[in-house]
Amino acid sequence: MRGDGGRVTVTAARPSVGIALLWGLSGTIVLRLGTLAVGVVLARWLGPSDYAVVAVALTVSTVVMAVSDLGLAAGLVRSAEPEEDAPTVATVGLAAGLVLGATTIALAGPIDRLFGVAGSAAVVSVIALAIPVGAAGIVPFAFLQRDFRQREVVAAAAVDLVVSTTVTLGLLFLGWGPMALAVGRVAAQAAATVTQFRLAGRRPVFGFASSRVGPAVRFGMPIAAANLLSWTVIVVDNAIVSSVAGGVALAFYVVAFNVSSWPMTAIGQGVRAVALPWFVGAVDTRGGSGDTSLARAGVASVAAAVWAGGLLALLASSVLEVLYGPAWAEAERALTVLALFGILRVVFDLIATYLTARGAAGSVMAVQVLWLCALVPAALLGAVTFGIVGVAAAHVVVGALVVLPAYLRSARRCGADIRAFCRGCIALCVAGLLSAVPVLMVASATTNPWARLLAGGAAGTALYAAMVVPGVRRAVRSPSPTAGPPRREESTDER
């Protein structure tokens, strides 16, 4: 129905949380497989030496992109007046993206010297152009998240993947080397941003209301700072490895870390998009002590993480040989250790999302500071003593002994039922350990990497699923809180 000013009123019901979660998980898994394929082609095509340039560029862009939206998208998701806040959020977000992009280009030379990887400055400068382009899409992305429209979020990500893959592989074929990735990344970000606007049924609208800037920035800045610290924690090891062991060791380490991140990327991102508005609803309807929403959300996400991370740890050599080839065998031991850290990352991300929904972004930032302070000396010691395997071990030790207890304490202060959460996680870990037996039996019976992957993975998955699927079903089917702030009729620009 047409409304005033050429706008239409939308009263259709949101997709259910279960449908949104299904789209989020299945979509990110499929898209992650596509991204994996591109990464494998890059690693095989470029080799360890040139791949180090790609590693530096991705390290820098990942950190900057993590902070580029200043936490404004999360603030818009939980806003009580999203339509009124949107123009100001769009303006502040784009301005921040432009500043961060220009700053990254200005620092490309020093970054090249810091990592000691020749040729990375030019690639970093080009890939930085994607930062303001991505920042321009904060508003449509936030509205898609707010309404649990994960099908549209996945569609925009699919456009990103298709454009990135096409441009990158085409330029690789033409001999562009590592620069192919940077150009492909910029083209893909532009296509994804345009797609988000179209699927959200919105047009770019900019404005500035001083009364709305303060609340948005005050809520968003702790999130942005926490994101920056979080990604700094994840990538500071790259600088340590490069400075201690050199660029080739960095390439092996980055491949191992990227593979170990599959659970976090496929599971964590899919769950986070649904969990943030779901946890916001849980605050409204189940607030107070004994909040079981974190424990219930943890059942599905941690179950998937233990399964994926456990198989990666057990079958690390076969995964690397099948996908990357024998040239990357030196990454095996690091991957075995980092796969365990990948499981922890899913847990950390889920708790951080819960704290953000409870308005405790400052607690997330405090944990990130503690994490960084503990990791840097541990990673340096590990790199000097055991190389890339020592750095991988530093992640696991610091994560388990420092970060996890800190996150659990923060969640408990916000009312979460930590005992229920821990009971569920422990049960899943026990199931994971038991399911490792058939995987190891199959792996010891053959030296063929394909047979190990297919037969070992199938045997472990069957036993693990038999133990955990009933509990996951009960948790997913239990009544869910009404997600998000009180629902009002919303309007979008008429198309």
mmCIF file of C-alpha atoms in Angstrom, residues 1 5 15 64 99 115 127 131 141 167 189-190 216 256 268 291 300 305 358 372 420 448 451 477:
data_model
loop_
_atom_site.group_PDB
_atom_site.id
_atom_site.type_symbol
_atom_site.label_atom_id
_atom_site.label_comp_id
_atom_site.label_asym_id
_atom_site.label_seq_id
_atom_site.Cartn_x
_atom_site.Cartn_y
_atom_site.Cartn_z
ATOM 1 C CA MET A 1 0.000 0.000 0.000
ATOM 2 C CA GLY A 5 6.276 10.530 0.352
ATOM 3 C CA PRO A 15 11.028 -15.235 8.910
ATOM 4 C CA VAL A 64 40.523 -2.466 9.112
ATOM 5 C CA VAL A 99 39.056 7.947 6.586
ATOM 6 C CA PHE A 115 56.116 -7.560 7.635
ATOM 7 C CA ILE A 127 42.512 -3.609 -1.467
ATOM 8 C CA ILE A 131 36.824 -0.288 2.819
ATOM 9 C CA PHE A 141 22.909 -4.871 5.972
ATOM 10 C CA VAL A 167 37.684 -11.222 -11.465
ATOM 11 C CA GLN A 189 32.588 -5.410 -2.416
ATOM 12 C CA ALA A 190 30.983 -2.937 -4.816
ATOM 13 C CA ALA A 216 24.922 5.668 18.083
ATOM 14 C CA ALA A 256 47.058 -23.396 8.362
ATOM 15 C CA GLY A 268 30.283 -18.483 13.755
ATOM 16 C CA ASP A 291 19.130 -16.644 31.487
ATOM 17 C CA ALA A 300 23.925 -25.988 18.027
ATOM 18 C CA ALA A 305 32.345 -26.378 15.871
ATOM 19 C CA ARG A 358 23.090 -7.251 26.712
ATOM 20 C CA LEU A 372 46.144 -9.298 23.366
ATOM 21 C CA ALA A 420 24.164 -24.827 31.887
ATOM 22 C CA ASN A 448 45.615 -42.612 0.778
ATOM 23 C CA ALA A 451 40.366 -42.481 1.723
ATOM 24 C CA ARG A 477 12.785 -26.795 19.065
#
